[in-house]
Amino acid sequence: MISDKSLSEYIKGIPKAELHVHIEGTLEPELMFEFAERNGIKIKYKSVQELREAYNFNNLQEFLDIYYAGASVLLTEQDFFDMTCSYLQKAHSQNVIHAEIFFDPQSHTSRGISFDTVIKGIHRALEDGKTKFGISSKLIPCFLRHLDSDSAMETLKTAGQYKDWITAFGLDSSEKGNPPLKFQKVFDAVREAGFLTVAHAGEEGPAEYVWEAIDVLKVSRIDHGNRSLDDASLVEYLSREKIPLTVCPLSNLKLKVVKDLKKHPLKEMMKRGVMVTINSDDPAYFGGYVGENYMALADSLDLNREEIYQLVQNSFTASFLNDDEKKIMVTKAAEFNFDFNPV
Ligand code: ADE
Ligand code: ZN
């Protein structure tokens, strides 16, 4: 627990962006049961409590198995709409003013749910979030790296029809044994179609995968990137080229990417000039939304207010907003920072 009450109020209040959140990972157990009931789907757990108790993971794969099973209750456009609205409400309560949101099309199309159903539900909620809460957003479909590149290419073809709703494409799921290189052709096609690229790399996989994501997939950001610190020349490169890392502390702890948050690499990355940001990844599974992620790291790494402010500024700088939009949001954070006078 943070003992400095003013720091926790600062973290909660400051306007911020979230750049790494999987919308399927925001599906809270209560909502999962509600959707299962209305869709006539049986869940293997008897209660919300029993389901939450299953959220104990020894690695990424153990989590992914439960996460894909959880997503199977999502059938209709309304389900995707409701789930996204629920995330936006939570994000708004923590003063998130911009969110860049991942979704996993193949985890739905493989169950017979059309891409149109998925994206229409999410997009409509994002439009609502803009009107209701003033939250701006970007949408990033991710290719599942445990599947083959033909399946990814097919997904790109379908998704490409929604060019106005999509900003970038990402790469997620089981990292070990599925290097970025496997998706070279797909990412070439993604960029040729005019989209930006990001990729999960260096979460469980080696620093070499971070290099590959940069060199081969030409990503604008690395998702996670924890293992980058294993390679001094990579850290130097990330810092010099200002390639941001979207770091997810509670995810790292829950998936045993780090043993202890006190040993989390974020502070060392900051010290070495890497543009790091704090994010929630799959908040319904890892015990906290973006605010709790800031709080947990501030506590375990003893981050001060200046460091939190830097991380918040990074969240806008590293976003896919245009320069004018970034300026407006950075100014909002600066005004909050200036006005913040704890009693
Ligand atoms: N999909 C959802 N969360 C993920 C994570 N932390 N790593 C890889 N793929 C994911
Ligand atoms: Zn992720």
XYZ file of C-alpha atoms and ligand atoms in Angstrom:
354
model
C 0.000 0.000 0.000
C 1.180 3.503 -0.793
C 1.543 5.333 2.504
C 1.620 8.744 0.827
C -2.075 9.479 0.351
C -1.350 12.461 -1.855
C 0.625 10.291 -4.295
C -2.282 7.879 -4.702
C -4.642 10.825 -5.263
C -2.194 12.214 -7.797
C -2.057 8.886 -9.646
C -5.822 8.568 -9.671
C -6.498 12.149 -10.710
C -3.950 12.875 -13.390
C -5.335 12.575 -16.950
C -3.572 9.668 -18.625
C -3.537 7.372 -21.652
C -3.597 3.603 -21.730
C -1.799 1.989 -24.676
C -1.879 -1.716 -23.895
C -5.191 -3.272 -22.944
C -6.829 -6.329 -24.533
C -10.569 -5.724 -24.563
C -11.215 -9.448 -23.975
C -8.990 -9.140 -20.906
C -11.353 -6.574 -19.408
C -14.179 -9.118 -19.196
C -14.903 -9.283 -15.466
C -16.214 -12.613 -14.083
C -19.596 -11.044 -13.212
C -20.108 -9.961 -16.816
C -18.829 -13.318 -18.081
C -21.551 -15.106 -16.099
C -24.171 -12.605 -17.301
C -23.231 -13.157 -20.965
C -23.059 -16.943 -20.486
C -26.571 -16.933 -19.075
C -28.106 -14.737 -21.751
C -26.358 -16.708 -24.514
C -27.121 -20.138 -23.077
C -23.471 -21.073 -22.642
C -22.216 -23.255 -19.815
C -19.198 -22.070 -17.834
C -17.032 -24.734 -16.229
C -16.940 -22.804 -12.918
C -19.883 -22.738 -10.500
C -19.551 -19.162 -9.314
C -17.753 -15.870 -9.789
C -15.706 -16.708 -6.729
C -14.689 -20.119 -8.040
C -13.718 -18.538 -11.360
C -11.620 -15.853 -9.686
C -9.888 -18.541 -7.641
C -8.783 -20.163 -10.904
C -6.856 -17.014 -11.813
C -3.525 -18.371 -10.635
C -1.035 -18.634 -13.426
C 2.484 -20.034 -13.598
C 3.186 -18.648 -17.049
C 1.660 -16.921 -20.082
C 0.208 -20.129 -21.584
C -1.730 -21.047 -18.434
C -3.305 -17.603 -18.546
C -4.051 -17.736 -22.273
C -5.917 -21.044 -21.924
C -8.305 -19.490 -19.385
C -8.511 -16.189 -21.264
C -9.589 -17.817 -24.557
C -12.097 -20.015 -22.680
C -13.482 -16.857 -21.022
C -13.874 -15.107 -24.370
C -16.116 -17.929 -25.611
C -19.140 -16.359 -23.873
C -18.947 -13.432 -26.332
C -21.393 -14.102 -29.148
C -23.283 -10.997 -30.172
C -22.506 -7.430 -31.156
C -24.256 -6.429 -27.926
C -21.773 -8.548 -25.890
C -18.791 -6.763 -27.448
C -20.545 -3.425 -26.988
C -21.351 -4.051 -23.311
C -17.868 -5.354 -22.500
C -16.215 -2.316 -24.116
C -18.619 0.120 -22.387
C -17.775 -1.483 -19.067
C -14.027 -0.989 -19.660
C -14.526 2.642 -20.724
C -16.531 3.413 -17.618
C -13.781 1.971 -15.436
C -11.085 3.785 -17.430
C -12.989 7.073 -17.095
C -13.207 6.614 -13.319
C -9.390 6.521 -13.310
C -9.105 9.570 -15.561
C -7.975 7.750 -18.682
C -8.658 10.256 -21.471
C -7.210 8.221 -24.338
C -7.143 4.437 -24.843
C -5.522 2.298 -27.543
C -7.331 -1.001 -27.440
C -6.341 -4.468 -28.664
C -8.720 -7.205 -29.690
C -8.111 -10.748 -30.934
C -10.296 -11.315 -34.049
C -9.144 -14.907 -34.596
C -10.254 -15.981 -31.120
C -13.793 -15.118 -32.273
C -13.810 -15.929 -35.989
C -12.462 -19.406 -35.125
C -15.710 -19.920 -33.133
C -17.914 -18.783 -35.979
C -18.393 -15.190 -34.765
C -17.926 -12.832 -37.685
C -15.313 -10.090 -37.679
C -18.133 -7.618 -38.417
C -20.008 -8.573 -35.235
C -16.882 -8.077 -33.126
C -15.666 -4.782 -34.538
C -19.129 -3.223 -34.820
C -19.826 -3.833 -31.123
C -16.451 -2.504 -29.998
C -16.526 0.484 -32.360
C -20.023 1.550 -31.310
C -18.951 1.498 -27.656
C -15.862 3.572 -28.456
C -18.061 6.159 -30.171
C -20.281 6.215 -27.076
C -17.216 6.538 -24.843
C -16.162 9.606 -26.791
C -19.590 11.232 -26.419
C -20.256 10.233 -22.818
C -16.804 10.454 -21.231
C -14.709 12.364 -23.763
C -12.355 9.378 -24.089
C -10.617 9.229 -27.459
C -9.439 5.870 -28.721
C -7.595 3.834 -31.340
C -8.328 0.251 -32.263
C -5.622 -2.393 -32.822
C -6.540 -5.931 -33.925
C -3.843 -8.460 -33.001
C -2.827 -11.587 -34.878
C -2.553 -14.694 -32.716
C 1.052 -15.790 -33.100
C 0.349 -19.450 -32.210
C -1.677 -19.677 -35.435
C -0.097 -19.703 -38.881
C 0.622 -16.696 -41.038
C -2.039 -17.693 -43.610
C -4.699 -17.272 -40.952
C -3.234 -13.870 -40.043
C -3.265 -12.854 -43.719
C -6.914 -13.856 -44.023
C -7.706 -11.789 -40.936
C -5.926 -8.810 -42.464
C -8.005 -9.118 -45.629
C -11.255 -9.020 -43.656
C -10.110 -6.332 -41.229
C -8.718 -4.196 -44.023
C -12.309 -3.378 -44.995
C -12.584 -1.365 -41.784
C -9.669 0.924 -42.518
C -11.352 3.963 -40.988
C -11.823 2.211 -37.646
C -8.369 0.628 -37.330
C -5.067 2.385 -36.651
C -2.537 -0.419 -36.292
C -2.144 -4.188 -36.141
C -0.464 -6.081 -33.327
C 0.893 -9.536 -32.515
C 0.053 -11.405 -29.306
C -0.562 -14.834 -27.702
C 2.085 -17.534 -27.034
C 5.465 -15.917 -27.586
C 7.965 -18.720 -27.059
C 8.625 -20.567 -30.317
C 6.624 -18.034 -32.345
C 9.155 -15.366 -33.375
C 8.153 -12.145 -35.130
C 9.876 -13.459 -38.272
C 7.000 -15.931 -38.735
C 4.780 -12.926 -39.602
C 7.149 -10.961 -41.837
C 4.962 -11.226 -44.958
C 1.770 -10.369 -43.081
C 3.304 -7.291 -41.491
C 4.708 -6.195 -44.860
C 1.131 -6.336 -46.153
C -0.165 -4.502 -43.061
C 2.217 -1.600 -43.658
C 1.557 -1.572 -47.407
C -2.139 -1.200 -46.587
C -1.251 1.924 -44.609
C -1.497 0.684 -41.019
C 1.012 1.082 -38.199
C 2.425 -1.974 -36.421
C 3.119 -3.044 -32.839
C 4.048 -6.423 -31.349
C 4.268 -8.183 -28.014
C 7.939 -9.061 -27.635
C 10.344 -9.808 -24.820
C 7.556 -10.769 -22.414
C 8.585 -14.424 -22.109
C 10.629 -14.485 -25.299
C 14.237 -13.280 -25.611
C 15.625 -9.811 -26.394
C 16.288 -11.163 -29.879
C 12.507 -11.152 -30.514
C 12.436 -7.446 -29.646
C 15.126 -6.829 -32.262
C 13.127 -8.876 -34.787
C 9.922 -6.957 -34.055
C 11.831 -3.730 -34.761
C 13.906 -4.864 -37.752
C 11.442 -7.199 -39.474
C 7.977 -6.052 -38.431
C 9.023 -2.363 -38.257
C 6.947 -1.750 -35.149
C 6.292 1.716 -33.735
C 6.103 0.316 -30.173
C 7.029 -2.825 -28.306
C 4.397 -4.354 -26.025
C 6.046 -5.458 -22.760
C 9.723 -5.657 -23.785
C 10.864 -6.672 -20.296
C 13.662 -8.848 -21.590
C 15.220 -5.912 -23.471
C 17.421 -5.270 -20.459
C 19.292 -8.508 -21.243
C 20.888 -6.707 -24.200
C 22.680 -3.417 -23.525
C 22.872 -2.497 -27.209
C 19.105 -2.987 -27.524
C 18.416 -0.727 -24.549
C 20.643 1.903 -26.100
C 18.812 1.563 -29.417
C 15.331 1.793 -27.847
C 16.445 4.875 -25.972
C 18.136 6.573 -28.921
C 15.338 5.831 -31.402
C 12.632 6.595 -28.817
C 10.825 3.309 -29.391
C 8.309 3.100 -26.557
C 7.651 0.040 -24.400
C 4.122 -0.553 -23.106
C 4.872 -2.132 -19.754
C 2.235 -4.003 -17.709
C 3.439 -4.497 -14.116
C 0.564 -6.499 -12.561
C 0.469 -8.737 -15.636
C 4.204 -9.352 -15.261
C 3.705 -10.315 -11.640
C 0.672 -12.566 -12.253
C 2.354 -14.355 -15.188
C 5.617 -14.712 -13.288
C 7.558 -12.631 -15.808
C 8.913 -10.966 -12.658
C 9.197 -12.689 -9.283
C 8.546 -9.588 -7.257
C 7.430 -6.083 -8.249
C 10.388 -4.740 -6.309
C 12.510 -6.363 -9.012
C 10.486 -4.921 -11.879
C 12.747 -3.486 -14.631
C 10.723 -0.291 -15.247
C 12.801 2.045 -13.099
C 16.038 0.794 -14.599
C 14.573 1.274 -18.082
C 13.626 4.856 -17.206
C 17.094 5.516 -15.831
C 18.560 4.332 -19.102
C 16.378 6.702 -21.093
C 13.829 4.256 -22.509
C 10.365 5.662 -23.109
C 8.278 3.386 -20.905
C 4.546 3.573 -20.233
C 2.342 1.861 -17.632
C -0.666 -0.199 -18.713
C -3.040 -2.910 -17.512
C -2.916 -5.645 -20.233
C -5.796 -7.844 -19.003
C -7.143 -6.051 -15.931
C -10.010 -8.452 -15.176
C -7.492 -11.293 -14.822
C -4.534 -9.562 -13.197
C -6.157 -7.689 -10.330
C -6.081 -4.100 -11.465
C -6.776 -1.448 -14.073
C -4.217 1.129 -15.135
C -4.504 3.111 -11.895
C -3.739 0.058 -9.769
C -0.751 -0.680 -12.019
C 0.692 2.786 -11.388
C -0.065 2.404 -7.690
C 1.594 -1.011 -7.375
C 4.799 0.123 -9.087
C 4.957 3.441 -7.285
C 4.780 1.475 -4.080
C 7.266 -1.274 -4.890
C 9.806 0.849 -6.792
C 9.374 3.958 -4.676
C 8.453 6.129 -7.632
C 8.042 9.798 -6.803
C 5.596 12.300 -8.229
C 8.035 13.535 -10.892
C 8.549 9.973 -12.116
C 4.797 9.346 -12.248
C 4.376 12.600 -14.166
C 7.046 11.500 -16.651
C 5.282 8.156 -17.161
C 1.981 9.924 -17.785
C 3.582 12.281 -20.304
C 5.133 9.240 -21.988
C 1.673 7.679 -22.291
C 0.607 10.534 -24.585
C 3.913 10.920 -26.415
C 3.999 7.181 -27.210
C 0.385 7.146 -28.435
C -0.861 7.129 -32.029
C -2.539 10.517 -31.607
C -1.414 13.277 -33.950
C 0.888 16.019 -32.660
C -1.899 18.527 -32.006
C -3.936 15.978 -30.063
C -0.858 14.975 -28.072
C -0.175 18.584 -27.196
C -3.711 19.110 -25.885
C -3.521 16.015 -23.680
C -0.010 16.666 -22.407
C -1.228 20.148 -21.457
C -4.176 18.670 -19.535
C -1.761 16.527 -17.531
C 0.542 19.520 -17.014
C -2.359 21.622 -15.691
C -3.359 18.891 -13.280
C 0.263 18.588 -12.165
C 0.523 22.354 -11.641
C -2.754 22.584 -9.711
C -2.117 19.576 -7.512
C -1.745 20.854 -3.990
C -2.396 18.127 -1.468
C -3.579 19.275 1.947
N -3.079 -11.777 -24.978
C -3.693 -11.223 -23.917
N -2.798 -10.899 -22.984
C -1.575 -11.270 -23.469
C -0.252 -11.197 -22.972
N 0.040 -10.683 -21.779
N 0.744 -11.684 -23.747
C 0.478 -12.212 -24.935
N -0.743 -12.296 -25.445
C -1.761 -11.827 -24.723
Zn -0.780 -7.772 -23.887
